[in-house]
Amino acid sequence: ADDERVALLVMLAATHLRLGDRVAAVAAARDAVSLAGNLGDDSLLADALVRLGVALDGDDSGQAESSYRRALALYEHLQDVRGQARCWDRIGVVAAQRGEWAEARTALGRAIDLGRTAGTPDEWGLAALDLGVVARRTGDHEQARQLFGDALALFAAVQNSERQLLALYNLAHLDRERGELAAAADLYGVAASLAERVGQHDVEVGAVSGAGLCRLRLGDRDRAQQSLAKADALLDGQDGWFAGRELQDVLSVELIATTGNGAAVAARLTEAWHRAQAADAWAAHWLLAELTPTVTRLAPATLSRLRNENAALTNDSSGAAIDGTNPAS
């Protein structure tokens, strides 16, 4: 029953990724793609290619996009509108990670239109959520709030608690960016609890870290330190990238800065920046912008060097203007 084996491998890949094991997720997804290709089942192959793209996303965005576009061609041949919406959403997310905002908006707009046409609130809502992230990253907070609200309503309609979690998580980001730190900390706490309940490991790390960052900036260093300890325990030695990891990095650097240890601040910032830059140009830029007040005081030479490297890499990649507002999901 090789078709069932493909479906199980796809589920295994998703499970490994939620548990933070990207290597195992990629291996399972590649096995699914290989087996589906041998079966000659285009629908199974397309599903496996999407899962492979998700597993690769964060470590190799180029291969991830290639996988999504292969799946898109298959879904178009099959006239599977829902599958097409899913692929355009993921292609838009990859573009946003590169700071290619116009391309991201175009792809996510197509995903919204296709999800609406197909009558699939979950795909429509996910694309609205991701377009909201783009709006927030580029400073349009009003559009972001509207899109997050639309997504939350669509996910509630289909009782998708995992995606409702993502909408709440992004609303917490938005409150933090607007300076509403107490409200943001409370929303992050709700998101962290829900993420633990539904097994969204990456979101749990980001939400715990986000709450800690808000508490630190409200002057509660002890609770911020507790949040960092919990986030570190959740990571348990994991060194890979995922969206939201930048929150844990910023919290870590700012807590180190409270000790006045400039060398430790410089080392931790350099580690965080290199990890982010390899996967998400916007997140790498945001790290430097967000930590500028702290690092200017304690490690100015490191900040200057990383800014120069960041500018050179940004110009070499897409030439897109990457803003320094605050982090996305």
Short mmCIF file of C-alpha atoms in Angstrom, two decimals:
data_model
loop_
_atom_site.label_atom_id
_atom_site.label_comp_id
_atom_site.label_asym_id
_atom_site.label_seq_id
_atom_site.Cartn_x
_atom_site.Cartn_y
_atom_site.Cartn_z
CA ALA A 1 0.00 0.00 0.00
CA ASP A 2 2.55 2.53 -1.20
CA ASP A 3 0.00 5.34 -1.46
CA GLU A 4 -0.63 4.99 2.28
CA ARG A 5 3.11 4.90 2.91
CA VAL A 6 3.42 8.27 1.13
CA ALA A 7 0.66 9.76 3.27
CA LEU A 8 2.29 8.45 6.45
CA LEU A 9 5.70 9.80 5.43
CA VAL A 10 4.14 13.22 4.83
CA MET A 11 2.58 13.07 8.32
CA LEU A 12 5.90 11.99 9.82
CA ALA A 13 7.64 14.93 8.17
CA ALA A 14 5.07 17.32 9.64
CA THR A 15 5.44 15.74 13.09
CA HIS A 16 9.25 15.91 13.08
CA LEU A 17 9.09 19.58 12.07
CA ARG A 18 6.68 20.42 14.90
CA LEU A 19 9.04 18.73 17.32
CA GLY A 20 11.91 20.85 16.02
CA ASP A 21 13.79 18.10 14.14
CA ARG A 22 14.18 19.63 10.68
CA VAL A 23 16.73 17.04 9.50
CA ALA A 24 14.34 14.16 10.16
CA ALA A 25 11.48 16.15 8.59
CA VAL A 26 13.44 16.70 5.37
CA ALA A 27 14.46 13.03 5.22
CA ALA A 28 10.86 11.81 5.61
CA ALA A 29 9.58 14.32 3.03
CA ARG A 30 12.25 13.32 0.50
CA ASP A 31 11.28 9.67 0.94
CA ALA A 32 7.65 10.65 0.34
CA VAL A 33 8.56 12.54 -2.85
CA SER A 34 10.65 9.65 -4.15
CA LEU A 35 7.98 7.04 -3.46
CA ALA A 36 5.15 9.19 -4.89
CA GLY A 37 7.22 9.81 -8.02
CA ASN A 38 7.70 6.10 -8.53
CA LEU A 39 3.95 5.54 -8.18
CA GLY A 40 3.17 8.09 -10.88
CA ASP A 41 0.43 9.65 -8.75
CA ASP A 42 0.57 13.40 -9.43
CA SER A 43 -1.74 14.28 -6.55
CA LEU A 44 0.35 12.40 -3.99
CA LEU A 45 3.55 13.78 -5.50
CA ALA A 46 2.29 17.37 -5.29
CA ASP A 47 1.31 16.93 -1.63
CA ALA A 48 4.72 15.44 -0.84
CA LEU A 49 6.51 18.28 -2.66
CA VAL A 50 4.66 20.87 -0.59
CA ARG A 51 5.65 19.07 2.59
CA LEU A 52 9.26 18.91 1.41
CA GLY A 53 9.21 22.63 0.71
CA VAL A 54 7.91 23.37 4.20
CA ALA A 55 10.60 21.15 5.73
CA LEU A 56 13.34 22.86 3.69
CA ASP A 57 12.01 26.37 4.29
CA GLY A 58 14.33 28.16 6.70
CA ASP A 59 17.44 26.22 5.73
CA ASP A 60 17.28 26.37 1.92
CA SER A 61 14.66 28.77 0.60
CA GLY A 62 15.79 28.23 -3.00
CA GLN A 63 15.10 24.50 -2.89
CA ALA A 64 11.89 25.14 -0.97
CA GLU A 65 10.59 27.47 -3.67
CA SER A 66 11.59 25.00 -6.38
CA SER A 67 9.61 22.31 -4.58
CA TYR A 68 6.55 24.58 -4.28
CA ARG A 69 6.69 25.50 -7.96
CA ARG A 70 6.93 21.84 -9.00
CA ALA A 71 3.86 21.14 -6.88
CA LEU A 72 2.07 24.17 -8.35
CA ALA A 73 2.55 22.86 -11.90
CA LEU A 74 1.08 19.51 -10.86
CA TYR A 75 -1.90 21.11 -9.11
CA GLU A 76 -2.55 23.27 -12.19
CA HIS A 77 -2.52 20.15 -14.38
CA LEU A 78 -4.92 18.45 -11.95
CA GLN A 79 -7.09 21.61 -11.80
CA ASP A 80 -6.76 21.46 -8.01
CA VAL A 81 -7.52 25.05 -6.98
CA ARG A 82 -6.97 24.42 -3.28
CA GLY A 83 -3.53 22.98 -3.96
CA GLN A 84 -2.68 25.97 -6.13
CA ALA A 85 -3.70 28.35 -3.34
CA ARG A 86 -1.46 26.49 -0.91
CA CYS A 87 1.52 26.73 -3.25
CA TRP A 88 1.07 30.44 -3.99
CA ASP A 89 0.88 31.06 -0.25
CA ARG A 90 4.18 29.27 0.37
CA ILE A 91 5.85 31.00 -2.59
CA GLY A 92 4.74 34.33 -1.12
CA VAL A 93 6.20 33.42 2.27
CA VAL A 94 9.56 32.59 0.67
CA ALA A 95 9.54 35.94 -1.17
CA ALA A 96 8.82 37.74 2.10
CA GLN A 97 11.73 35.97 3.78
CA ARG A 98 13.97 37.42 1.07
CA GLY A 99 12.53 40.90 1.48
CA GLU A 100 10.94 40.77 -1.98
CA TRP A 101 7.78 42.56 -0.86
CA ALA A 102 6.13 43.18 -4.25
CA GLU A 103 6.56 39.53 -5.24
CA ALA A 104 5.25 38.40 -1.86
CA ARG A 105 2.12 40.55 -2.17
CA THR A 106 1.44 39.29 -5.69
CA ALA A 107 1.79 35.62 -4.72
CA LEU A 108 -0.27 35.98 -1.54
CA GLY A 109 -2.95 37.94 -3.41
CA ARG A 110 -3.24 35.03 -5.84
CA ALA A 111 -3.51 32.62 -2.93
CA ILE A 112 -6.34 34.67 -1.38
CA ASP A 113 -8.23 34.81 -4.68
CA LEU A 114 -7.82 31.08 -5.29
CA GLY A 115 -8.83 30.19 -1.73
CA ARG A 116 -11.94 32.35 -2.03
CA THR A 117 -12.79 30.84 -5.44
CA ALA A 118 -12.32 27.30 -4.15
CA GLY A 119 -14.50 28.00 -1.10
CA THR A 120 -11.72 26.91 1.27
CA PRO A 121 -11.68 29.24 4.30
CA ASP A 122 -8.56 27.60 5.74
CA GLU A 123 -6.38 28.32 2.68
CA TRP A 124 -7.96 31.75 2.20
CA GLY A 125 -7.37 32.57 5.87
CA LEU A 126 -3.76 31.38 5.82
CA ALA A 127 -2.96 33.59 2.81
CA ALA A 128 -4.67 36.55 4.53
CA LEU A 129 -2.58 35.86 7.63
CA ASP A 130 0.66 35.76 5.66
CA LEU A 131 -0.25 38.91 3.73
CA GLY A 132 -0.88 40.52 7.12
CA VAL A 133 2.66 39.58 8.12
CA VAL A 134 3.96 41.32 4.99
CA ALA A 135 1.86 44.40 5.83
CA ARG A 136 3.25 44.44 9.36
CA ARG A 137 6.82 43.98 8.22
CA THR A 138 6.47 46.94 5.88
CA GLY A 139 4.90 49.17 8.52
CA ASP A 140 1.21 49.08 7.52
CA HIS A 141 -0.21 48.17 10.92
CA GLU A 142 -3.81 49.02 10.08
CA GLN A 143 -3.91 46.68 7.08
CA ALA A 144 -2.13 44.03 9.14
CA ARG A 145 -4.74 44.22 11.91
CA GLN A 146 -7.57 43.95 9.37
CA LEU A 147 -6.00 40.93 7.66
CA PHE A 148 -5.26 39.19 10.97
CA GLY A 149 -8.87 39.76 12.00
CA ASP A 150 -10.12 38.32 8.70
CA ALA A 151 -7.88 35.29 9.13
CA LEU A 152 -9.02 34.72 12.71
CA ALA A 153 -12.68 34.80 11.64
CA LEU A 154 -12.07 32.37 8.76
CA PHE A 155 -10.19 29.93 11.01
CA ALA A 156 -12.90 30.14 13.64
CA ALA A 157 -15.50 29.30 10.98
CA VAL A 158 -13.74 25.99 10.26
CA GLN A 159 -12.72 25.47 13.92
CA ASN A 160 -9.04 25.29 13.06
CA SER A 161 -7.42 25.93 16.44
CA GLU A 162 -3.86 25.65 15.13
CA ARG A 163 -4.34 28.45 12.65
CA GLN A 164 -6.30 30.52 15.16
CA LEU A 165 -3.12 30.23 17.22
CA LEU A 166 -1.08 31.75 14.39
CA ALA A 167 -3.49 34.68 14.12
CA LEU A 168 -3.30 35.32 17.88
CA TYR A 169 0.49 35.06 17.76
CA ASN A 170 0.70 37.70 15.04
CA LEU A 171 -1.74 39.97 16.88
CA ALA A 172 0.64 39.75 19.86
CA HIS A 173 3.51 40.85 17.60
CA LEU A 174 1.40 43.76 16.40
CA ASP A 175 0.60 44.93 19.94
CA ARG A 176 4.28 44.76 20.87
CA GLU A 177 5.26 46.80 17.83
CA ARG A 178 2.68 49.43 18.75
CA GLY A 179 4.19 49.72 22.23
CA GLU A 180 1.28 48.00 23.98
CA LEU A 181 3.66 45.76 25.91
CA ALA A 182 1.38 44.54 28.70
CA ALA A 183 -1.36 43.56 26.23
CA ALA A 184 1.22 41.88 23.99
CA ALA A 185 2.68 39.91 26.90
CA ASP A 186 -0.79 38.62 27.81
CA LEU A 187 -1.51 37.59 24.19
CA TYR A 188 1.87 35.88 23.94
CA GLY A 189 1.02 33.95 27.11
CA VAL A 190 -2.27 32.75 25.61
CA ALA A 191 -0.48 31.81 22.38
CA ALA A 192 2.25 29.91 24.24
CA SER A 193 -0.31 27.85 26.18
CA LEU A 194 -2.29 27.04 23.04
CA ALA A 195 0.89 26.22 21.11
CA GLU A 196 1.91 23.74 23.79
CA ARG A 197 -1.56 22.16 23.69
CA VAL A 198 -1.65 21.69 19.91
CA GLY A 199 2.04 20.81 19.50
CA GLN A 200 3.29 23.91 17.65
CA HIS A 201 6.87 23.85 18.93
CA ASP A 202 8.21 26.82 16.94
CA VAL A 203 5.31 29.06 17.89
CA GLU A 204 5.66 28.10 21.53
CA VAL A 205 9.33 29.14 21.54
CA GLY A 206 8.53 32.44 19.83
CA ALA A 207 5.55 33.21 22.08
CA VAL A 208 7.44 32.43 25.28
CA SER A 209 10.32 34.61 24.09
CA GLY A 210 8.00 37.41 23.00
CA ALA A 211 6.34 37.47 26.42
CA GLY A 212 9.77 37.60 28.06
CA LEU A 213 10.89 40.47 25.84
CA CYS A 214 7.78 42.48 26.75
CA ARG A 215 8.29 41.79 30.45
CA LEU A 216 11.94 42.83 30.26
CA ARG A 217 11.03 46.12 28.61
CA LEU A 218 8.41 46.67 31.30
CA GLY A 219 11.19 46.33 33.88
CA ASP A 220 10.48 42.78 35.08
CA ARG A 221 13.89 41.16 34.60
CA ASP A 222 13.11 38.08 36.74
CA ARG A 223 10.10 37.04 34.64
CA ALA A 224 12.05 37.76 31.47
CA GLN A 225 14.83 35.46 32.69
CA GLN A 226 12.27 32.75 33.44
CA SER A 227 10.89 33.08 29.91
CA LEU A 228 14.35 32.75 28.39
CA ALA A 229 15.07 29.66 30.49
CA LYS A 230 11.84 28.08 29.26
CA ALA A 231 12.58 28.98 25.63
CA ASP A 232 16.11 27.55 25.95
CA ALA A 233 14.69 24.32 27.39
CA LEU A 234 12.26 24.05 24.48
CA LEU A 235 15.10 24.53 22.02
CA ASP A 236 17.25 21.94 23.83
CA GLY A 237 20.35 22.47 21.71
CA GLN A 238 18.51 23.06 18.43
CA ASP A 239 20.58 25.47 16.33
CA GLY A 240 18.44 25.72 13.20
CA TRP A 241 16.30 28.62 12.03
CA PHE A 242 12.55 29.06 12.27
CA ALA A 243 10.34 32.12 12.14
CA GLY A 244 10.16 33.53 15.67
CA ARG A 245 13.68 32.38 16.61
CA GLU A 246 14.75 36.03 16.33
CA LEU A 247 12.61 36.83 19.39
CA GLN A 248 14.53 34.35 21.50
CA ASP A 249 17.81 35.77 20.16
CA VAL A 250 16.86 39.37 21.00
CA LEU A 251 15.68 38.42 24.49
CA SER A 252 18.93 36.56 25.09
CA VAL A 253 21.11 39.47 23.94
CA GLU A 254 19.17 42.05 25.96
CA LEU A 255 19.40 39.96 29.11
CA ILE A 256 23.14 39.49 28.63
CA ALA A 257 23.40 43.24 28.17
CA THR A 258 21.97 43.80 31.66
CA THR A 259 25.21 42.25 33.01
CA GLY A 260 27.34 44.78 31.12
CA ASN A 261 29.39 42.06 29.39
CA GLY A 262 30.13 43.61 25.99
CA ALA A 263 32.12 40.64 24.69
CA ALA A 264 29.29 38.23 25.45
CA VAL A 265 26.78 40.58 23.82
CA ALA A 266 28.93 40.78 20.68
CA ALA A 267 29.34 37.01 20.47
CA ARG A 268 25.65 36.27 20.98
CA LEU A 269 24.55 38.90 18.47
CA THR A 270 26.98 37.62 15.84
CA GLU A 271 25.72 34.06 16.28
CA ALA A 272 22.08 35.18 16.02
CA TRP A 273 22.66 37.40 12.98
CA HIS A 274 24.44 34.68 10.99
CA ARG A 275 21.68 32.18 11.76
CA ALA A 276 18.96 34.60 10.66
CA GLN A 277 20.77 35.91 7.58
CA ALA A 278 21.05 32.43 6.10
CA ALA A 279 17.26 32.01 6.14
CA ASP A 280 15.39 35.31 6.45
CA ALA A 281 16.98 38.58 5.34
CA TRP A 282 14.27 40.66 7.00
CA ALA A 283 14.73 38.96 10.36
CA ALA A 284 18.50 39.52 10.19
CA HIS A 285 17.94 43.21 9.46
CA TRP A 286 15.40 43.46 12.26
CA LEU A 287 17.81 41.92 14.77
CA LEU A 288 20.33 44.69 14.11
CA ALA A 289 17.73 47.46 14.17
CA GLU A 290 16.05 46.19 17.34
CA LEU A 291 19.31 45.73 19.23
CA THR A 292 21.01 48.94 18.08
CA PRO A 293 20.47 50.84 21.39
CA THR A 294 21.92 47.96 23.41
CA VAL A 295 24.78 47.00 21.12
CA THR A 296 25.82 50.59 20.36
CA ARG A 297 26.60 51.01 24.03
CA LEU A 298 28.34 47.68 24.65
CA ALA A 299 29.71 46.40 21.31
CA PRO A 300 29.77 49.23 18.73
CA ALA A 301 32.46 47.63 16.53
CA THR A 302 30.44 44.42 16.17
CA LEU A 303 27.31 46.37 15.28
CA SER A 304 29.15 48.36 12.60
CA ARG A 305 30.68 45.21 11.08
CA LEU A 306 27.38 43.34 10.95
CA ARG A 307 25.56 46.35 9.50
CA ASN A 308 28.10 46.50 6.68
CA GLU A 309 27.80 42.77 6.02
CA ASN A 310 24.01 42.98 6.12
CA ALA A 311 23.93 45.85 3.63
CA ALA A 312 26.26 44.02 1.25
CA LEU A 313 24.25 40.80 1.38
CA THR A 314 20.94 42.64 0.94
CA ASN A 315 22.23 44.42 -2.15
CA ASP A 316 23.66 41.21 -3.57
CA SER A 317 20.42 39.25 -3.14
CA SER A 318 17.24 41.05 -4.08
CA GLY A 319 18.08 44.71 -3.81
CA ALA A 320 14.82 45.05 -1.87
CA ALA A 321 14.46 47.66 0.81
CA ILE A 322 14.10 45.75 4.06
CA ASP A 323 12.49 47.77 6.81
CA GLY A 324 13.44 47.75 10.46
CA THR A 325 10.05 47.85 12.09
CA ASN A 326 9.77 44.67 14.20
CA PRO A 327 9.72 40.86 13.77
CA ALA A 328 7.20 38.73 11.98
CA SER A 329 6.00 35.23 12.61
#
